[in-house]
GROMACS .gro file of C-alpha atoms in nm:
model
  354
    1UNK     CA    1   2.443  -4.502   2.936
    2UNK     CA    2   2.362  -4.826   3.124
    3UNK     CA    3   2.576  -5.157   3.046
    4UNK     CA    4   2.522  -5.517   3.124
    5UNK     CA    5   2.746  -5.795   3.208
    6UNK     CA    6   2.661  -6.070   2.983
    7UNK     CA    7   2.761  -6.418   3.131
    8UNK     CA    8   2.803  -6.780   2.988
    9UNK     CA    9   2.900  -7.081   3.199
   10UNK     CA   10   3.016  -6.823   3.481
   11UNK     CA   11   3.234  -6.688   3.224
   12UNK     CA   12   3.256  -6.325   3.112
   13UNK     CA   13   3.162  -6.283   2.746
   14UNK     CA   14   3.167  -5.905   2.658
   15UNK     CA   15   3.030  -5.582   2.810
   16UNK     CA   16   2.721  -5.472   2.602
   17UNK     CA   17   2.501  -5.256   2.579
   18UNK     CA   18   2.057  -5.221   2.604
   19UNK     CA   19   2.106  -5.101   2.170
   20UNK     CA   20   2.388  -5.397   2.096
   21UNK     CA   21   2.174  -5.648   2.384
   22UNK     CA   22   1.838  -5.562   2.079
   23UNK     CA   23   2.041  -5.606   1.783
   24UNK     CA   24   2.222  -5.950   1.957
   25UNK     CA   25   1.855  -6.094   1.953
   26UNK     CA   26   1.744  -5.952   1.626
   27UNK     CA   27   2.084  -6.049   1.487
   28UNK     CA   28   2.018  -6.326   1.185
   29UNK     CA   29   2.181  -6.751   1.219
   30UNK     CA   30   2.474  -6.824   0.946
   31UNK     CA   31   2.237  -7.092   0.753
   32UNK     CA   32   2.526  -7.097   0.524
   33UNK     CA   33   2.240  -6.955   0.230
   34UNK     CA   34   2.100  -6.596   0.361
   35UNK     CA   35   1.876  -6.381   0.148
   36UNK     CA   36   1.945  -6.005   0.301
   37UNK     CA   37   1.639  -5.781   0.251
   38UNK     CA   38   1.674  -5.446   0.050
   39UNK     CA   39   1.744  -5.126   0.252
   40UNK     CA   40   1.977  -5.318   0.500
   41UNK     CA   41   2.355  -5.391   0.486
   42UNK     CA   42   2.428  -5.671   0.719
   43UNK     CA   43   2.845  -5.701   0.920
   44UNK     CA   44   3.007  -6.004   0.878
   45UNK     CA   45   3.310  -6.085   1.074
   46UNK     CA   46   3.544  -6.411   1.015
   47UNK     CA   47   3.697  -6.568   1.292
   48UNK     CA   48   3.604  -6.157   1.503
   49UNK     CA   49   3.759  -5.976   1.192
   50UNK     CA   50   3.564  -5.762   1.010
   51UNK     CA   51   3.511  -5.971   0.650
   52UNK     CA   52   3.247  -5.792   0.451
   53UNK     CA   53   2.937  -5.649   0.393
   54UNK     CA   54   2.656  -5.857   0.254
   55UNK     CA   55   2.428  -5.687  -0.029
   56UNK     CA   56   2.058  -5.740  -0.081
   57UNK     CA   57   1.969  -6.093  -0.243
   58UNK     CA   58   2.133  -6.415  -0.216
   59UNK     CA   59   2.421  -6.440   0.014
   60UNK     CA   60   2.696  -6.777   0.095
   61UNK     CA   61   2.848  -6.748   0.424
   62UNK     CA   62   3.083  -7.028   0.580
   63UNK     CA   63   2.950  -7.178   0.889
   64UNK     CA   64   3.092  -7.124   1.234
   65UNK     CA   65   3.383  -6.908   1.058
   66UNK     CA   66   3.115  -6.564   0.947
   67UNK     CA   67   2.900  -6.469   1.192
   68UNK     CA   68   2.644  -6.171   1.152
   69UNK     CA   69   2.784  -5.936   1.384
   70UNK     CA   70   2.586  -5.623   1.232
   71UNK     CA   71   2.244  -5.536   1.068
   72UNK     CA   72   2.231  -5.173   0.997
   73UNK     CA   73   1.925  -5.042   0.794
   74UNK     CA   74   1.937  -4.796   0.521
   75UNK     CA   75   1.611  -4.633   0.565
   76UNK     CA   76   1.537  -4.269   0.723
   77UNK     CA   77   1.535  -4.343   1.093
   78UNK     CA   78   1.314  -4.091   1.311
   79UNK     CA   79   1.419  -4.036   1.649
   80UNK     CA   80   1.259  -3.836   1.922
   81UNK     CA   81   1.466  -3.645   2.118
   82UNK     CA   82   1.363  -3.594   2.493
   83UNK     CA   83   1.263  -3.255   2.612
   84UNK     CA   84   1.550  -3.067   2.831
   85UNK     CA   85   1.602  -2.693   2.924
   86UNK     CA   86   1.767  -2.438   2.736
   87UNK     CA   87   1.851  -2.067   2.914
   88UNK     CA   88   1.874  -1.841   2.638
   89UNK     CA   89   2.068  -1.510   2.575
   90UNK     CA   90   1.798  -1.286   2.789
   91UNK     CA   91   1.820  -1.540   3.053
   92UNK     CA   92   1.551  -1.716   3.020
   93UNK     CA   93   1.503  -2.103   3.095
   94UNK     CA   94   1.281  -2.294   2.788
   95UNK     CA   95   1.193  -2.639   2.839
   96UNK     CA   96   1.210  -2.772   2.426
   97UNK     CA   97   1.197  -3.112   2.257
   98UNK     CA   98   1.243  -3.203   1.842
   99UNK     CA   99   1.279  -3.417   1.623
  100UNK     CA  100   1.516  -3.578   1.470
  101UNK     CA  101   1.554  -3.791   1.162
  102UNK     CA  102   1.862  -3.917   0.972
  103UNK     CA  103   2.019  -4.178   0.767
  104UNK     CA  104   2.341  -4.406   0.767
  105UNK     CA  105   2.539  -4.366   0.468
  106UNK     CA  106   2.849  -4.605   0.557
  107UNK     CA  107   2.729  -4.919   0.746
  108UNK     CA  108   3.083  -4.954   0.856
  109UNK     CA  109   3.118  -4.574   1.015
  110UNK     CA  110   2.820  -4.674   1.180
  111UNK     CA  111   2.871  -5.008   1.336
  112UNK     CA  112   3.264  -4.928   1.411
  113UNK     CA  113   3.265  -4.584   1.444
  114UNK     CA  114   3.021  -4.523   1.743
  115UNK     CA  115   2.916  -4.753   2.000
  116UNK     CA  116   2.535  -4.637   1.964
  117UNK     CA  117   2.544  -4.454   1.655
  118UNK     CA  118   2.145  -4.338   1.783
  119UNK     CA  119   2.196  -4.244   2.131
  120UNK     CA  120   2.533  -4.090   1.986
  121UNK     CA  121   2.352  -3.871   1.749
  122UNK     CA  122   2.055  -3.771   2.037
  123UNK     CA  123   2.296  -3.661   2.208
  124UNK     CA  124   2.482  -3.450   1.989
  125UNK     CA  125   2.149  -3.315   1.883
  126UNK     CA  126   2.106  -3.199   2.260
  127UNK     CA  127   2.421  -3.022   2.344
  128UNK     CA  128   2.386  -2.851   1.964
  129UNK     CA  129   2.033  -2.775   2.031
  130UNK     CA  130   2.163  -2.638   2.382
  131UNK     CA  131   2.450  -2.443   2.227
  132UNK     CA  132   2.213  -2.225   1.938
  133UNK     CA  133   1.941  -2.134   2.183
  134UNK     CA  134   2.246  -1.954   2.406
  135UNK     CA  135   2.324  -1.763   2.122
  136UNK     CA  136   1.939  -1.614   2.083
  137UNK     CA  137   1.671  -1.406   2.281
  138UNK     CA  138   1.360  -1.562   2.373
  139UNK     CA  139   1.215  -1.375   2.068
  140UNK     CA  140   1.446  -1.468   1.815
  141UNK     CA  141   1.376  -1.807   1.927
  142UNK     CA  142   1.012  -1.786   1.791
  143UNK     CA  143   1.094  -1.590   1.512
  144UNK     CA  144   1.377  -1.801   1.370
  145UNK     CA  145   1.298  -2.167   1.425
  146UNK     CA  146   1.425  -2.195   1.065
  147UNK     CA  147   1.732  -2.130   1.076
  148UNK     CA  148   1.780  -2.278   1.424
  149UNK     CA  149   1.732  -2.596   1.308
  150UNK     CA  150   1.950  -2.533   1.006
  151UNK     CA  151   2.223  -2.442   1.256
  152UNK     CA  152   2.154  -2.737   1.406
  153UNK     CA  153   2.155  -2.990   1.170
  154UNK     CA  154   2.482  -2.855   0.999
  155UNK     CA  155   2.642  -2.878   1.350
  156UNK     CA  156   2.572  -3.210   1.408
  157UNK     CA  157   2.654  -3.309   1.063
  158UNK     CA  158   2.995  -3.162   1.120
  159UNK     CA  159   3.076  -3.421   1.411
  160UNK     CA  160   2.884  -3.682   1.264
  161UNK     CA  161   3.046  -3.752   0.941
  162UNK     CA  162   3.333  -4.017   1.139
  163UNK     CA  163   2.987  -4.182   1.256
  164UNK     CA  164   2.864  -4.246   0.917
  165UNK     CA  165   2.578  -4.074   0.972
  166UNK     CA  166   2.383  -3.803   0.768
  167UNK     CA  167   2.163  -3.563   0.967
  168UNK     CA  168   1.890  -3.490   0.721
  169UNK     CA  169   1.714  -3.257   0.908
  170UNK     CA  170   1.593  -3.147   1.272
  171UNK     CA  171   1.250  -2.992   1.357
  172UNK     CA  172   1.171  -2.814   1.734
  173UNK     CA  173   0.817  -2.948   1.830
  174UNK     CA  174   0.767  -2.774   2.158
  175UNK     CA  175   0.879  -2.460   2.331
  176UNK     CA  176   0.758  -2.427   2.685
  177UNK     CA  177   0.806  -2.085   2.890
  178UNK     CA  178   0.767  -2.023   3.256
  179UNK     CA  179   0.463  -1.916   3.331
  180UNK     CA  180   0.532  -1.583   3.430
  181UNK     CA  181   0.734  -1.523   3.111
  182UNK     CA  182   0.443  -1.636   2.919
  183UNK     CA  183   0.242  -1.351   3.139
  184UNK     CA  184   0.458  -1.092   3.023
  185UNK     CA  185   0.448  -1.195   2.629
  186UNK     CA  186   0.051  -1.210   2.629
  187UNK     CA  187   0.074  -0.865   2.841
  188UNK     CA  188   0.326  -0.732   2.549
  189UNK     CA  189   0.160  -0.870   2.272
  190UNK     CA  190  -0.163  -0.714   2.416
  191UNK     CA  191   0.000  -0.394   2.454
  192UNK     CA  192   0.150  -0.421   2.132
  193UNK     CA  193  -0.228  -0.517   1.912
  194UNK     CA  194  -0.343  -0.184   2.138
  195UNK     CA  195  -0.084   0.023   1.989
  196UNK     CA  196  -0.170  -0.063   1.659
  197UNK     CA  197  -0.544  -0.028   1.698
  198UNK     CA  198  -0.411   0.323   1.801
  199UNK     CA  199  -0.194   0.402   1.530
  200UNK     CA  200  -0.483   0.245   1.235
  201UNK     CA  201  -0.743   0.434   1.411
  202UNK     CA  202  -0.576   0.743   1.413
  203UNK     CA  203  -0.455   0.693   1.070
  204UNK     CA  204  -0.796   0.669   0.994
  205UNK     CA  205  -0.852   1.012   1.170
  206UNK     CA  206  -0.572   1.161   0.941
  207UNK     CA  207  -0.732   1.030   0.647
  208UNK     CA  208  -1.123   1.139   0.688
  209UNK     CA  209  -0.993   1.486   0.749
  210UNK     CA  210  -0.792   1.493   0.423
  211UNK     CA  211  -1.063   1.353   0.230
  212UNK     CA  212  -1.307   1.628   0.402
  213UNK     CA  213  -0.979   1.874   0.329
  214UNK     CA  214  -1.008   1.750  -0.023
  215UNK     CA  215  -1.371   1.759  -0.066
  216UNK     CA  216  -1.388   2.142   0.054
  217UNK     CA  217  -1.085   2.244  -0.190
  218UNK     CA  218  -1.247   2.078  -0.499
  219UNK     CA  219  -1.608   2.176  -0.420
  220UNK     CA  220  -1.439   2.597  -0.370
  221UNK     CA  221  -1.288   2.543  -0.757
  222UNK     CA  222  -1.559   2.416  -0.873
  223UNK     CA  223  -1.774   2.680  -0.760
  224UNK     CA  224  -1.503   2.898  -0.865
  225UNK     CA  225  -1.536   2.832  -1.216
  226UNK     CA  226  -1.893   2.793  -1.236
  227UNK     CA  227  -1.927   3.145  -1.134
  228UNK     CA  228  -1.657   3.256  -1.388
  229UNK     CA  229  -1.844   3.063  -1.656
  230UNK     CA  230  -2.108   3.257  -1.466
  231UNK     CA  231  -2.024   3.611  -1.539
  232UNK     CA  232  -1.847   3.489  -1.918
  233UNK     CA  233  -2.189   3.393  -1.996
  234UNK     CA  234  -2.381   3.737  -1.852
  235UNK     CA  235  -2.103   3.950  -2.029
  236UNK     CA  236  -2.136   3.745  -2.302
  237UNK     CA  237  -2.464   3.788  -2.329
  238UNK     CA  238  -2.444   4.201  -2.238
  239UNK     CA  239  -2.209   4.193  -2.488
  240UNK     CA  240  -2.475   4.060  -2.722
  241UNK     CA  241  -2.779   4.286  -2.616
  242UNK     CA  242  -2.542   4.594  -2.637
  243UNK     CA  243  -2.485   4.455  -3.066
  244UNK     CA  244  -2.823   4.383  -3.094
  245UNK     CA  245  -2.944   4.764  -2.957
  246UNK     CA  246  -2.682   4.924  -3.141
  247UNK     CA  247  -2.763   4.723  -3.471
  248UNK     CA  248  -3.171   4.814  -3.403
  249UNK     CA  249  -3.081   5.167  -3.306
  250UNK     CA  250  -2.859   5.215  -3.640
  251UNK     CA  251  -3.179   5.055  -3.862
  252UNK     CA  252  -3.407   5.279  -3.666
  253UNK     CA  253  -3.151   5.620  -3.726
  254UNK     CA  254  -3.162   5.444  -4.101
  255UNK     CA  255  -3.504   5.430  -4.139
  256UNK     CA  256  -3.577   5.755  -3.991
  257UNK     CA  257  -3.335   5.879  -4.242
  258UNK     CA  258  -3.503   5.725  -4.536
  259UNK     CA  259  -3.836   5.851  -4.417
  260UNK     CA  260  -3.716   6.247  -4.402
  261UNK     CA  261  -3.548   6.241  -4.754
  262UNK     CA  262  -3.899   6.131  -4.872
  263UNK     CA  263  -4.194   6.370  -4.906
  264UNK     CA  264  -4.405   6.544  -4.605
  265UNK     CA  265  -4.075   6.425  -4.418
  266UNK     CA  266  -4.059   6.744  -4.219
  267UNK     CA  267  -4.407   6.774  -4.097
  268UNK     CA  268  -4.367   6.334  -4.004
  269UNK     CA  269  -4.046   6.474  -3.778
  270UNK     CA  270  -4.253   6.797  -3.635
  271UNK     CA  271  -4.566   6.544  -3.531
  272UNK     CA  272  -4.330   6.290  -3.356
  273UNK     CA  273  -4.104   6.534  -3.211
  274UNK     CA  274  -4.437   6.716  -3.034
  275UNK     CA  275  -4.554   6.360  -2.956
  276UNK     CA  276  -4.201   6.292  -2.731
  277UNK     CA  277  -4.240   6.678  -2.535
  278UNK     CA  278  -4.566   6.589  -2.438
  279UNK     CA  279  -4.517   6.275  -2.283
  280UNK     CA  280  -4.135   6.357  -2.168
  281UNK     CA  281  -4.363   6.651  -1.979
  282UNK     CA  282  -4.653   6.420  -1.924
  283UNK     CA  283  -4.396   6.253  -1.709
  284UNK     CA  284  -4.251   6.536  -1.537
  285UNK     CA  285  -4.305   6.501  -1.171
  286UNK     CA  286  -4.341   6.148  -1.127
  287UNK     CA  287  -3.966   6.098  -1.111
  288UNK     CA  288  -3.847   6.324  -0.907
  289UNK     CA  289  -3.959   6.602  -0.685
  290UNK     CA  290  -3.763   6.858  -0.807
  291UNK     CA  291  -3.842   7.041  -1.135
  292UNK     CA  292  -3.677   7.236  -1.342
  293UNK     CA  293  -3.883   7.373  -1.639
  294UNK     CA  294  -3.881   7.643  -1.875
  295UNK     CA  295  -4.057   7.942  -1.943
  296UNK     CA  296  -4.255   7.875  -2.221
  297UNK     CA  297  -4.329   7.533  -2.094
  298UNK     CA  298  -4.653   7.528  -2.262
  299UNK     CA  299  -4.582   7.687  -2.581
  300UNK     CA  300  -4.573   7.354  -2.746
  301UNK     CA  301  -4.549   7.497  -3.128
  302UNK     CA  302  -4.266   7.687  -3.003
  303UNK     CA  303  -4.036   7.355  -2.876
  304UNK     CA  304  -4.138   7.218  -3.257
  305UNK     CA  305  -3.988   7.486  -3.411
  306UNK     CA  306  -3.682   7.454  -3.214
  307UNK     CA  307  -3.606   7.163  -3.297
  308UNK     CA  308  -3.685   7.174  -3.701
  309UNK     CA  309  -3.455   7.448  -3.618
  310UNK     CA  310  -3.134   7.181  -3.479
  311UNK     CA  311  -3.262   6.932  -3.699
  312UNK     CA  312  -3.226   7.178  -4.005
  313UNK     CA  313  -2.875   7.247  -3.840
  314UNK     CA  314  -2.775   6.949  -3.848
  315UNK     CA  315  -2.892   6.871  -4.200
  316UNK     CA  316  -2.640   7.128  -4.302
  317UNK     CA  317  -2.392   7.016  -4.099
  318UNK     CA  318  -2.423   6.658  -4.301
  319UNK     CA  319  -2.318   6.899  -4.628
  320UNK     CA  320  -2.006   7.106  -4.508
  321UNK     CA  321  -1.693   7.053  -4.296
  322UNK     CA  322  -1.675   7.011  -3.882
  323UNK     CA  323  -1.554   7.358  -3.800
  324UNK     CA  324  -1.823   7.526  -4.027
  325UNK     CA  325  -2.100   7.327  -3.899
  326UNK     CA  326  -1.975   7.344  -3.514
  327UNK     CA  327  -2.042   7.775  -3.584
  328UNK     CA  328  -2.328   7.778  -3.741
  329UNK     CA  329  -2.471   7.576  -3.444
  330UNK     CA  330  -2.365   7.767  -3.182
  331UNK     CA  331  -2.511   8.106  -3.349
  332UNK     CA  332  -2.854   7.953  -3.459
  333UNK     CA  333  -2.907   7.779  -3.176
  334UNK     CA  334  -3.177   7.868  -2.925
  335UNK     CA  335  -3.106   7.931  -2.556
  336UNK     CA  336  -3.366   7.685  -2.400
  337UNK     CA  337  -3.507   7.931  -2.104
  338UNK     CA  338  -3.464   8.260  -2.340
  339UNK     CA  339  -3.505   8.191  -2.663
  340UNK     CA  340  -3.171   8.395  -2.730
  341UNK     CA  341  -2.939   8.230  -3.022
  342UNK     CA  342  -2.647   8.445  -2.888
  343UNK     CA  343  -2.486   8.363  -2.561
  344UNK     CA  344  -2.435   8.742  -2.501
  345UNK     CA  345  -2.776   8.800  -2.604
  346UNK     CA  346  -2.895   8.536  -2.294
  347UNK     CA  347  -3.014   8.638  -1.990
  348UNK     CA  348  -2.938   8.377  -1.763
  349UNK     CA  349  -2.589   8.337  -1.568
  350UNK     CA  350  -2.517   7.880  -1.727
  351UNK     CA  351  -2.742   7.933  -2.074
  352UNK     CA  352  -2.807   7.622  -2.263
  353UNK     CA  353  -2.823   7.592  -2.599
  354UNK     CA  354  -2.964   7.336  -2.866
   0.00000   0.00000   0.00000
């Protein structure tokens, strides 16, 4: 810090700093009646010794004896911290500057506790900033600027309490890194972005595959459910068809039995059997090349007689018990080939009785 030797008439008066010279040139003169502006504190010395601090407003001083020695501003003061070099924890040299915001709380301590408050606080901010930067790596310097600023403010306030000054906040303006380090940081950022893009692309591919698999799964489930419903509906339809056929057949049998009990019912039954025989005989050669025919296939009256004999046997069965009816049916049955009524009289090796 530069100092200036002031002389008056060849006599040495005082070693003063440039800031003190500035203050001395702006110090008000003692005119007995003084008006102190708001947010200012005037420090008065009487015969070279601290006397009092003038409050804003009207004040009276004794000429010659009282002298206004310091004028302190109680407003918030903004100080530009010059750019300086600092080394981070990973040995990277940084060029960093900042802005300091402070306020004088005690004019007496600010006047007599330190010779140049602004210079002292500026130097303290620079040393504290270098100390705090040495605790962090380069990546953390950019990520933790708020914590770095708060640590600098806390360290300044611990040292400046004796000066009557309160540091309100500290802000880092610019951080300059060496060109090579800057290039490596840009490469790192590009690599990180490429990695992130690759990860996002792979995640997109995975999500697409999962969605396709889920779609196929749902399609198979829906298809199986549709097939199941189709089979259920088909089975229900077949069951209803069987029931309808059974009901129709039951109704036909009932109507047939009622018709047979009426007059000339046997003649009508003989006519129906004859018609069915002729129809079946005409379709024998249409369905297969191998045909088994009875020896008297042209005797329609004989076939009708056999059918009516079977009908008569069934009619008797309804009036007798089941064992007796079965015996009579076996005794009264006729062989389809030789017209024998007994199995012992049949000429065939495997007789078929009706």
